[in-house]
Tab-separated table of C-alpha atoms in Angstrom:
chain	number	residue	atom	x	y	z
A	1038	MET	CA	29.312	32.274	-36.017
A	1039	ARG	CA	31.425	30.788	-33.207
A	1040	SER	CA	30.218	33.410	-30.672
A	1041	THR	CA	26.606	32.705	-31.650
A	1042	VAL	CA	27.143	28.982	-31.093
A	1043	LEU	CA	28.684	29.694	-27.687
A	1044	GLN	CA	25.743	31.907	-26.717
A	1045	VAL	CA	23.290	29.199	-27.736
A	1046	ALA	CA	25.323	26.618	-25.817
A	1047	ARG	CA	25.329	28.784	-22.692
A	1048	ARG	CA	21.592	29.351	-22.934
A	1049	LEU	CA	21.005	25.645	-23.452
A	1050	THR	CA	23.150	24.879	-20.391
A	1051	VAL	CA	21.092	27.303	-18.284
A	1052	VAL	CA	17.797	25.839	-19.522
A	1053	LEU	CA	18.955	22.274	-18.891
A	1054	GLY	CA	20.126	23.280	-15.438
A	1055	LEU	CA	16.734	24.792	-14.628
A	1056	LEU	CA	14.950	21.706	-15.940
A	1057	LEU	CA	17.185	19.453	-13.851
A	1058	THR	CA	16.552	21.552	-10.754
A	1059	ALA	CA	12.814	21.469	-11.376
A	1060	SER	CA	12.856	17.717	-11.840
A	1061	LEU	CA	14.786	17.231	-8.619
A	1062	LEU	CA	12.347	19.422	-6.718
A	1063	ALA	CA	9.417	17.505	-8.166
A	1064	ALA	CA	10.949	14.105	-7.422
A	1065	PRO	CA	9.882	12.217	-4.305
A	1066	ALA	CA	12.109	12.371	-1.250
A	1067	HIS	CA	13.333	8.824	-1.832
A	1068	ALA	CA	13.247	6.311	-4.648
A	1069	ALA	CA	11.622	3.294	-3.014
A	1070	LYS	CA	12.190	-0.081	-4.636
A	1071	PRO	CA	9.103	-1.622	-6.255
A	1072	SER	CA	7.664	-4.189	-3.876
A	1073	SER	CA	4.784	-6.579	-3.443
A	1074	PRO	CA	3.089	-6.519	-0.008
A	1075	LYS	CA	5.203	-8.371	2.568
A	1076	ARG	CA	3.622	-7.484	5.925
A	1077	PHE	CA	0.449	-5.608	5.233
A	1078	GLY	CA	-3.275	-5.508	5.885
A	1079	GLY	CA	-5.417	-3.200	3.788
A	1080	TYR	CA	-6.970	-2.662	0.393
A	1081	ALA	CA	-5.936	-3.242	-3.205
A	1082	PHE	CA	-7.454	-2.746	-6.611
A	1083	ASP	CA	-6.628	-4.370	-9.906
A	1084	THR	CA	-7.588	-3.183	-13.352
A	1085	CYS	CA	-6.880	-4.376	-16.860
A	1086	VAL	CA	-4.953	-1.298	-18.050
A	1087	ALA	CA	-2.569	0.357	-15.602
A	1088	PRO	CA	-3.897	3.904	-14.963
A	1089	SER	CA	-2.071	7.070	-15.951
A	1090	ASN	CA	0.182	8.913	-13.515
A	1091	ASP	CA	-2.515	11.555	-13.133
A	1092	VAL	CA	-5.071	8.951	-12.065
A	1093	MET	CA	-2.629	7.197	-9.736
A	1094	ASP	CA	-1.722	10.476	-8.047
A	1095	ALA	CA	-5.383	11.394	-7.553
A	1096	TRP	CA	-6.219	7.959	-6.184
A	1097	ASN	CA	-3.167	7.991	-3.938
A	1098	VAL	CA	-4.455	10.934	-1.909
A	1099	ALA	CA	-8.186	10.171	-2.082
A	1100	SER	CA	-8.704	6.399	-2.249
A	1101	PRO	CA	-8.274	3.759	0.466
A	1102	TYR	CA	-6.047	1.706	-1.843
A	1103	THR	CA	-2.352	1.189	-1.161
A	1104	VAL	CA	-1.827	-1.781	-3.502
A	1105	VAL	CA	-2.423	-2.028	-7.265
A	1106	GLY	CA	-2.530	-5.181	-9.382
A	1107	ILE	CA	-0.647	-4.943	-12.691
A	1108	TYR	CA	-0.530	-7.449	-15.554
A	1109	THR	CA	3.151	-8.016	-16.205
A	1110	SER	CA	3.400	-11.263	-18.196
A	1111	GLY	CA	1.704	-14.298	-19.706
A	1112	ASN	CA	0.515	-15.544	-23.074
A	1113	SER	CA	-3.156	-15.262	-22.048
A	1114	ARG	CA	-3.148	-11.666	-20.901
A	1115	TYR	CA	-5.817	-9.563	-22.499
A	1116	CYS	CA	-4.006	-6.423	-21.372
A	1117	ASP	CA	-0.564	-7.165	-22.777
A	1118	GLU	CA	2.006	-4.468	-23.621
A	1119	SER	CA	0.185	-3.516	-26.827
A	1120	LYS	CA	-2.824	-2.430	-24.742
A	1121	GLN	CA	-0.844	-0.741	-21.967
A	1122	PRO	CA	-0.111	2.914	-22.797
A	1123	TYR	CA	1.318	3.652	-19.349
A	1124	LEU	CA	2.727	0.478	-17.804
A	1125	SER	CA	6.528	0.401	-17.911
A	1126	PRO	CA	9.434	-0.077	-15.483
A	1127	GLY	CA	9.557	3.717	-15.150
A	1128	TRP	CA	5.843	3.867	-14.297
A	1129	VAL	CA	6.294	1.190	-11.630
A	1130	GLN	CA	9.279	3.012	-10.128
A	1131	ARG	CA	7.363	6.293	-10.059
A	1132	GLN	CA	4.409	4.757	-8.239
A	1133	ALA	CA	6.698	2.929	-5.806
A	1134	SER	CA	8.322	6.239	-4.910
A	1135	ARG	CA	4.883	7.556	-4.042
A	1136	GLY	CA	4.133	4.689	-1.669
A	1137	TRP	CA	2.271	2.202	-3.878
A	1138	LEU	CA	2.726	-1.556	-3.502
A	1139	PHE	CA	2.063	-3.993	-6.366
A	1140	LEU	CA	0.574	-7.345	-7.287
A	1141	PRO	CA	2.524	-8.398	-10.420
A	1142	ILE	CA	0.127	-10.756	-12.234
A	1143	HIS	CA	1.069	-13.519	-14.686
A	1144	VAL	CA	-1.748	-14.807	-16.896
A	1145	GLY	CA	-0.316	-17.736	-18.830
A	1146	TYR	CA	-1.596	-21.189	-19.712
A	1147	GLN	CA	-5.116	-21.877	-18.492
A	1148	ALA	CA	-6.855	-25.119	-17.601
A	1149	PRO	CA	-7.187	-27.556	-20.516
A	1150	CYS	CA	-10.964	-27.549	-19.992
A	1151	PHE	CA	-11.172	-23.752	-19.943
A	1152	ASP	CA	-14.057	-22.226	-21.962
A	1153	SER	CA	-13.271	-23.056	-25.593
A	1154	LYS	CA	-14.711	-19.751	-26.839
A	1155	SER	CA	-11.886	-17.845	-25.162
A	1156	ALA	CA	-8.673	-16.912	-26.937
A	1157	LYS	CA	-6.593	-17.836	-23.911
A	1158	ARG	CA	-3.912	-20.488	-24.271
A	1159	ARG	CA	-4.550	-23.816	-22.566
A	1160	MET	CA	-2.173	-26.166	-20.850
A	1161	SER	CA	-1.954	-29.783	-21.903
A	1162	TYR	CA	-4.048	-32.546	-20.367
A	1163	ASP	CA	-0.782	-34.484	-20.320
A	1164	ARG	CA	0.611	-33.736	-16.867
A	1165	THR	CA	4.248	-34.050	-17.964
A	1166	LYS	CA	3.685	-31.515	-20.730
A	1167	ALA	CA	1.685	-29.308	-18.363
A	1168	ARG	CA	4.641	-29.225	-15.975
A	1169	ALA	CA	6.970	-28.210	-18.795
A	1170	GLN	CA	4.580	-25.419	-19.756
A	1171	ALA	CA	4.458	-24.321	-16.114
A	1172	ARG	CA	8.236	-24.073	-15.891
A	1173	ALA	CA	8.319	-21.957	-19.051
A	1174	ASP	CA	5.594	-19.723	-17.618
A	1175	ALA	CA	7.475	-19.431	-14.330
A	1176	ASP	CA	10.641	-18.330	-16.116
A	1177	GLU	CA	8.658	-15.725	-18.047
A	1178	ALA	CA	6.962	-14.435	-14.884
A	1179	VAL	CA	10.284	-14.056	-13.078
A	1180	ARG	CA	11.933	-12.312	-16.034
A	1181	ALA	CA	9.031	-9.866	-16.190
A	1182	ALA	CA	9.131	-9.237	-12.438
A	1183	ASP	CA	12.838	-8.483	-12.673
A	1184	ARG	CA	12.281	-6.199	-15.680
A	1185	TYR	CA	9.723	-4.171	-13.762
A	1186	GLY	CA	12.102	-3.751	-10.836
A	1187	PHE	CA	10.870	-6.408	-8.401
A	1188	ALA	CA	13.839	-8.005	-6.683
A	1189	ARG	CA	13.977	-11.537	-5.318
A	1190	LYS	CA	11.777	-12.357	-2.330
A	1191	ASN	CA	8.924	-10.400	-3.896
A	1192	THR	CA	5.766	-12.234	-4.907
A	1193	VAL	CA	4.487	-12.930	-8.413
A	1194	TYR	CA	0.827	-13.896	-8.793
A	1195	LEU	CA	-0.236	-16.791	-11.007
A	1196	ASP	CA	-3.692	-16.260	-12.509
A	1197	ILE	CA	-5.669	-19.470	-13.156
A	1198	GLU	CA	-9.176	-18.552	-14.264
A	1199	TRP	CA	-12.270	-20.554	-13.338
A	1200	TYR	CA	-12.556	-24.083	-14.689
A	1201	ASP	CA	-14.784	-27.054	-13.946
A	1202	ARG	CA	-13.145	-29.028	-11.131
A	1203	ALA	CA	-15.621	-31.851	-11.743
A	1204	ASN	CA	-13.480	-32.713	-14.763
A	1205	ARG	CA	-10.935	-34.761	-12.810
A	1206	ARG	CA	-8.431	-35.060	-15.640
A	1207	CYS	CA	-8.518	-31.299	-16.118
A	1208	ASN	CA	-8.153	-30.666	-12.380
A	1209	ALA	CA	-5.168	-33.030	-12.175
A	1210	ALA	CA	-3.423	-31.150	-14.991
A	1211	VAL	CA	-4.019	-27.802	-13.290
A	1212	LEU	CA	-2.618	-29.064	-9.995
A	1213	SER	CA	0.484	-30.423	-11.744
A	1214	PHE	CA	0.918	-27.078	-13.469
A	1215	ILE	CA	0.638	-25.115	-10.209
A	1216	ASP	CA	3.043	-27.456	-8.430
A	1217	ALA	CA	5.686	-27.064	-11.148
A	1218	PHE	CA	5.170	-23.293	-11.451
A	1219	VAL	CA	5.614	-22.730	-7.721
A	1220	GLN	CA	8.643	-24.995	-7.573
A	1221	ARG	CA	10.360	-23.143	-10.420
A	1222	VAL	CA	9.570	-19.652	-9.114
A	1223	HIS	CA	10.884	-20.625	-5.683
A	1224	GLN	CA	14.076	-21.851	-7.317
A	1225	ARG	CA	14.416	-18.405	-8.893
A	1226	GLY	CA	14.179	-16.761	-5.467
A	1227	TYR	CA	10.662	-15.322	-5.685
A	1228	LYS	CA	7.414	-16.154	-3.904
A	1229	VAL	CA	4.106	-17.151	-5.469
A	1230	GLY	CA	0.560	-16.010	-4.883
A	1231	LEU	CA	-2.133	-18.134	-6.521
A	1232	TYR	CA	-5.081	-16.213	-7.932
A	1233	SER	CA	-8.201	-18.117	-8.934
A	1234	SER	CA	-11.917	-18.433	-8.339
A	1235	ALA	CA	-12.471	-19.647	-4.802
A	1236	SER	CA	-14.358	-22.665	-6.130
A	1237	ALA	CA	-11.685	-23.567	-8.702
A	1238	ALA	CA	-7.908	-23.727	-8.205
A	1239	ILE	CA	-8.069	-22.220	-4.713
A	1240	GLN	CA	-10.290	-24.985	-3.377
A	1241	ALA	CA	-8.345	-27.623	-5.300
A	1242	VAL	CA	-4.996	-26.614	-3.780
A	1243	ASP	CA	-6.508	-26.205	-0.309
A	1244	GLU	CA	-7.850	-29.746	-0.479
A	1245	VAL	CA	-4.425	-31.083	-1.490
A	1246	ARG	CA	-2.889	-29.394	1.526
A	1247	HIS	CA	-5.566	-30.707	3.876
A	1248	ALA	CA	-4.903	-34.157	2.462
A	1249	GLY	CA	-1.387	-33.835	3.912
A	1250	SER	CA	0.657	-33.916	0.699
A	1251	LYS	CA	4.404	-33.834	1.402
A	1252	THR	CA	5.509	-33.481	-2.222
A	1253	PHE	CA	3.342	-30.624	-3.529
A	1254	ASP	CA	4.950	-27.165	-3.739
A	1255	PHE	CA	2.287	-24.901	-2.296
A	1256	PRO	CA	1.858	-21.183	-3.070
A	1257	ASP	CA	2.945	-18.706	-0.421
A	1258	GLN	CA	-0.287	-16.713	-0.686
A	1259	MET	CA	-3.848	-17.481	-1.758
A	1260	TRP	CA	-5.775	-14.812	-3.674
A	1261	PHE	CA	-9.352	-15.983	-4.036
A	1262	ALA	CA	-11.996	-14.407	-6.234
A	1263	TRP	CA	-15.396	-14.611	-4.579
A	1264	THR	CA	-17.631	-11.665	-5.381
A	1265	ASN	CA	-19.741	-11.773	-2.236
A	1266	ARG	CA	-18.994	-8.061	-1.657
A	1267	LYS	CA	-17.677	-8.768	1.828
A	1268	ALA	CA	-14.367	-7.029	2.479
A	1269	ASN	CA	-12.814	-9.760	4.591
A	1270	THR	CA	-10.445	-12.681	4.038
A	1271	ASN	CA	-12.815	-15.433	5.153
A	1272	GLY	CA	-12.769	-17.898	2.268
A	1273	ARG	CA	-15.023	-20.584	3.698
A	1274	PRO	CA	-16.461	-22.871	2.438
A	1275	TYR	CA	-13.931	-22.842	-0.411
A	1276	LEU	CA	-10.742	-21.922	1.430
A	1277	GLN	CA	-10.718	-23.236	4.982
A	1278	ASN	CA	-9.240	-21.210	7.806
A	1279	THR	CA	-6.613	-23.853	8.581
A	1280	PHE	CA	-3.851	-22.687	6.226
A	1281	TRP	CA	-2.746	-19.372	4.710
A	1282	LYS	CA	-4.496	-17.495	7.523
A	1283	ARG	CA	-1.687	-14.917	7.488
A	1284	ASP	CA	-1.332	-14.752	3.707
A	1285	ARG	CA	-4.542	-14.381	1.776
A	1286	LEU	CA	-6.230	-11.892	-0.517
A	1287	HIS	CA	-9.921	-11.648	-1.354
A	1288	GLN	CA	-11.244	-10.171	-4.592
A	1289	TYR	CA	-14.700	-9.375	-3.297
A	1290	HIS	CA	-16.301	-7.048	-5.880
A	1291	ASN	CA	-15.611	-7.208	-9.612
A	1292	ASN	CA	-16.051	-4.868	-12.569
A	1293	VAL	CA	-17.180	-1.826	-10.648
A	1294	THR	CA	-16.532	1.741	-11.822
A	1295	VAL	CA	-15.064	3.835	-9.021
A	1296	SER	CA	-14.167	7.533	-9.023
A	1297	TYR	CA	-11.795	9.506	-6.810
A	1298	ARG	CA	-11.201	13.196	-7.410
A	1299	GLY	CA	-13.073	12.901	-10.679
A	1300	ARG	CA	-10.933	10.067	-12.112
A	1301	LYS	CA	-13.056	7.029	-12.976
A	1302	VAL	CA	-11.575	3.551	-13.325
A	1303	LEU	CA	-13.185	0.139	-13.845
A	1304	ILE	CA	-11.663	-2.023	-11.124
A	1305	ASP	CA	-11.883	-5.170	-9.045
A	1306	LYS	CA	-11.845	-4.516	-5.291
A	1307	ASN	CA	-9.607	-6.552	-2.988
A	1308	VAL	CA	-8.810	-6.795	0.699
A	1309	LEU	CA	-5.640	-8.522	1.889
A	1310	THR	CA	-3.720	-9.770	4.878
A	1311	VAL	CA	-0.134	-10.642	4.009
A	1312	GLY	CA	2.615	-11.620	6.426
A	1313	GLY	CA	0.116	-11.567	9.259
A	1314	GLY	CA	-0.975	-8.011	8.520
A	1315	SER	CA	0.451	-4.570	9.208
A	1316	LYS	CA	2.720	-4.345	12.256
A	1317	ALA	CA	4.322	-1.244	13.724
A	1318	LYS	CA	7.539	-0.788	15.636
A	1319	LYS	CA	7.510	0.512	19.193
A	1320	GLU	CA	6.703	4.183	19.585
A	1321	GLN	CA	9.801	6.386	19.694
A	1322	LYS	CA	10.391	8.490	22.781
A	1323	VAL	CA	11.057	12.240	22.722
A	1324	CYS	CA	13.782	13.413	25.113
A	1325	GLY	CA	13.350	10.096	26.890
A	1326	ILE	CA	9.625	10.704	27.304
A	1327	LYS	CA	6.737	8.800	25.777
A	1328	PRO	CA	5.065	11.512	23.676
A	1329	THR	CA	1.569	10.013	23.851
A	1330	LEU	CA	-0.298	11.476	26.812
A	1331	ASN	CA	-3.685	10.517	28.200
A	1332	ARG	CA	-4.598	14.192	28.127
A	1333	TYR	CA	-2.983	17.216	26.523
A	1334	ARG	CA	-3.907	19.848	29.104
A	1335	THR	CA	-3.416	23.604	28.831
A	1336	LEU	CA	-0.055	24.601	30.345
A	1337	LYS	CA	1.060	28.027	31.619
A	1338	ALA	CA	3.281	29.685	34.192
A	1339	GLY	CA	3.431	27.537	37.336
A	1340	SER	CA	2.748	24.254	35.516
A	1341	ARG	CA	5.092	21.375	36.137
A	1342	GLY	CA	5.344	17.687	35.328
A	1343	GLY	CA	6.119	15.280	32.541
A	1344	ASP	CA	3.876	17.063	30.071
A	1345	VAL	CA	5.749	20.327	30.669
A	1346	LYS	CA	9.004	18.504	29.976
A	1347	LEU	CA	7.532	17.091	26.749
A	1348	LEU	CA	6.332	20.549	25.695
A	1349	GLN	CA	9.761	22.037	26.346
A	1350	CYS	CA	11.421	19.284	24.360
A	1351	LEU	CA	9.090	19.782	21.396
A	1352	LEU	CA	9.651	23.546	21.492
A	1353	LYS	CA	13.396	23.045	21.589
A	1354	ARG	CA	13.239	20.685	18.608
A	1355	ALA	CA	11.184	23.275	16.758
A	1356	GLY	CA	13.999	25.782	17.265
A	1357	HIS	CA	12.420	27.978	19.936
A	1358	GLY	CA	15.058	27.739	22.641
A	1359	ALA	CA	13.280	26.124	25.596
A	1360	THR	CA	15.196	24.365	28.345
A	1361	VAL	CA	13.946	20.891	29.295
A	1362	THR	CA	13.349	21.040	33.051
A	1363	GLY	CA	9.766	19.886	33.617
A	1364	ARG	CA	8.967	23.239	35.235
A	1365	TRP	CA	7.475	26.204	33.400
A	1366	ASN	CA	9.983	29.024	33.635
A	1367	ALA	CA	10.637	32.325	31.891
A	1368	ARG	CA	12.408	30.611	28.999
A	1369	THR	CA	9.364	28.406	28.498
A	1370	THR	CA	7.121	31.480	28.293
A	1371	LYS	CA	9.465	33.048	25.771
A	1372	ALA	CA	9.652	29.845	23.698
A	1373	VAL	CA	5.874	29.363	23.691
A	1374	ASN	CA	5.257	32.948	22.623
A	1375	SER	CA	7.930	32.656	19.950
A	1376	TYR	CA	6.274	29.529	18.611
A	1377	ARG	CA	2.821	31.086	18.718
A	1378	ALA	CA	4.138	34.099	16.841
A	1379	SER	CA	5.624	31.831	14.149
A	1380	LEU	CA	2.094	30.561	13.499
A	1381	GLY	CA	0.609	34.070	13.496
A	1382	TRP	CA	-1.134	33.579	16.828
A	1383	SER	CA	-1.436	36.003	19.728
A	1384	GLN	CA	1.230	35.661	22.401
A	1385	THR	CA	-0.861	34.495	25.346
A	1386	SER	CA	1.971	32.730	27.230
A	1387	THR	CA	-0.056	29.502	27.261
A	1388	ALA	CA	0.178	26.130	25.541
A	1389	SER	CA	-3.329	24.928	24.803
A	1390	ARG	CA	-4.550	22.134	22.541
A	1391	PRO	CA	-3.854	23.988	19.276
A	1392	VAL	CA	-0.215	24.364	20.364
A	1393	TRP	CA	-0.003	20.671	21.204
A	1394	THR	CA	-1.631	19.729	17.904
A	1395	ALA	CA	0.762	21.849	15.887
A	1396	LEU	CA	3.886	20.720	17.757
A	1397	LEU	CA	3.042	17.011	17.771
A	1398	SER	CA	2.391	16.969	14.020
A	1399	ARG	CA	5.710	18.551	13.043
A	1400	GLY	CA	7.995	16.411	10.877
A	1401	LYS	CA	8.266	14.813	7.476
A	1402	THR	CA	4.874	14.490	5.805
A	1403	PRO	CA	4.275	11.481	3.527
A	1404	ILE	CA	2.249	11.950	0.335
A	1405	ALA	CA	-0.588	9.950	1.827
A	1406	LEU	CA	-1.209	7.744	4.835
A	1407	LYS	CA	-4.065	5.268	4.663
A	1408	ARG	CA	-5.324	1.914	5.883
A	1409	GLY	CA	-2.471	-0.515	6.546
A	1410	LYS	CA	0.354	2.029	6.646
A	1411	VAL	CA	2.662	1.844	9.647
A	1412	GLY	CA	5.553	3.687	11.251
A	1413	GLU	CA	6.591	6.935	12.892
A	1414	PRO	CA	4.421	9.188	10.694
A	1415	VAL	CA	1.360	7.170	11.734
A	1416	HIS	CA	2.320	7.482	15.419
A	1417	ARG	CA	2.712	11.234	14.905
A	1418	LEU	CA	-0.596	11.535	13.081
A	1419	GLN	CA	-2.465	9.643	15.804
A	1420	ARG	CA	-0.893	11.734	18.586
A	1421	SER	CA	-1.744	15.019	16.913
A	1422	LEU	CA	-5.297	13.843	16.198
A	1423	ARG	CA	-5.688	13.023	19.919
A	1424	ALA	CA	-4.442	16.500	20.797
A	1425	ALA	CA	-6.984	17.900	18.333
A	1426	GLY	CA	-9.760	16.111	20.208
A	1427	GLN	CA	-10.239	12.970	18.118
A	1428	LYS	CA	-10.731	9.551	19.702
A	1429	VAL	CA	-7.937	7.355	18.416
A	1430	ASP	CA	-5.399	4.962	19.906
A	1431	VAL	CA	-1.726	5.556	19.166
A	1432	THR	CA	-0.776	2.184	17.687
A	1433	GLY	CA	1.467	3.165	14.791
A	1434	ILE	CA	-0.923	1.277	12.472
A	1435	TYR	CA	-3.379	3.126	10.272
A	1436	ASP	CA	-6.366	1.060	11.331
A	1437	ALA	CA	-10.157	1.418	11.214
A	1438	ARG	CA	-10.283	3.796	14.209
A	1439	THR	CA	-7.619	5.989	12.648
A	1440	THR	CA	-9.595	6.047	9.407
A	1441	THR	CA	-12.692	7.204	11.290
A	1442	ALA	CA	-10.724	9.840	13.220
A	1443	VAL	CA	-9.164	11.202	10.029
A	1444	ARG	CA	-12.510	11.456	8.262
A	1445	THR	CA	-14.038	13.194	11.268
A	1446	TYR	CA	-11.095	15.591	11.507
A	1447	ARG	CA	-11.202	16.357	7.787
A	1448	LYS	CA	-14.885	17.227	8.058
A	1449	SER	CA	-14.273	19.445	11.100
A	1450	VAL	CA	-11.688	21.547	9.252
A	1451	GLY	CA	-13.616	21.717	5.984
A	1452	LEU	CA	-11.693	19.153	3.940
A	1453	PRO	CA	-13.164	16.439	1.677
A	1454	THR	CA	-13.894	13.428	3.865
A	1455	TYR	CA	-11.414	11.015	2.290
A	1456	GLN	CA	-10.056	8.128	4.335
A	1457	THR	CA	-6.499	9.330	3.852
A	1458	ALA	CA	-4.169	11.697	5.641
A	1459	ASP	CA	-2.634	13.746	2.838
A	1460	GLN	CA	-0.758	17.039	2.794
A	1461	ALA	CA	-3.963	18.984	3.414
A	1462	VAL	CA	-4.481	17.118	6.708
A	1463	TRP	CA	-0.903	17.716	7.804
A	1464	ASP	CA	-1.163	21.415	6.914
A	1465	ALA	CA	-4.290	21.739	9.066
A	1466	LEU	CA	-2.703	19.870	11.975
A	1467	GLN	CA	0.519	21.887	11.789
A	1468	ARG	CA	-1.553	25.056	11.989
A	1469	GLY	CA	-3.195	23.701	15.143
A	1470	ARG	CA	-6.645	23.478	13.640
A	1471	ARG	CA	-9.240	21.492	15.589
């Protein structure tokens, strides 16, 4: 009996070890902390029920969206926890590790003159009571943000649905509520984004700010719903261009069913500029050389110059033993042929555009790059696309021109023409495909 138990225990240990190994291999390279957008310009979607992991993974590699709105708290949420089969702190952490950013949305007390047929809770017309309700809502929103893994300095989004601003008493109560909510959330160390119809709370708060109020606690970001189907952050005539120019979101198309890789979701479409938009750090040099060239010419025996030095450096980094001299020598020929052989190519003793494309794209490959992403991988993607013959500037920001270049490149190598640079794009680039 004892030996049987030991055998079972050993087998169980082996199985658990294999499962642990598999889980580690499947895990993302790093566990990013859940975050709201801080310095970003790109696209977001929000939907009532947080999608499954399968849907999020499909949309990550095929959709233009980097940001997802999730309903985390509030007594007027339609999609509360009882209607959320997937949303959890673990779900948020998983998506964060795959590069997603979030808009944590609080739907609490609504305007006292809000449509009476709705089941949503309403704030008091009494402004003192409305402020007390706002503080309670703010505490709930912050607790929920913390529960879902959002640390201080992240943004929580207060949802105030459309109401009739012509009702002055109602409008005054809403403004008092917003003022108190923002004040309390700021005290808790978080930021506030105000979501509302452009013609409702957004316009009301904008008018207070234009009036020069010194006592009102204003939101850090303005998220206006105006379904004009224009993917820009121009809120006029409701939200003037005077304030929040660097921190605004536009929900421009509502209740539209969208499908990526066969996964359909009913969403609202948003475009955003937060923190002034996406900004990249300066391009990193390679062996003291700027790796972006005006032209990636074919190099061979007798070639010399800065591009030869860059080629030698890239070959050396790839483990093919070149010396960095700026002059093509015998070791360069050997290194080039070694590299070509590693890719299954003929050993022609030349470095043409496919070689440049493959070498420049080497490195860590993110799950998906898309509009608004920044950093070294974007620099590397843009350089390798240039070497492959695409017209794109090397800015380090995944911008509109990069999106066009990626779609054109994907089509040229027989890939679905998504706007994203996923593993399939990197595989093609690292094989020198053009």
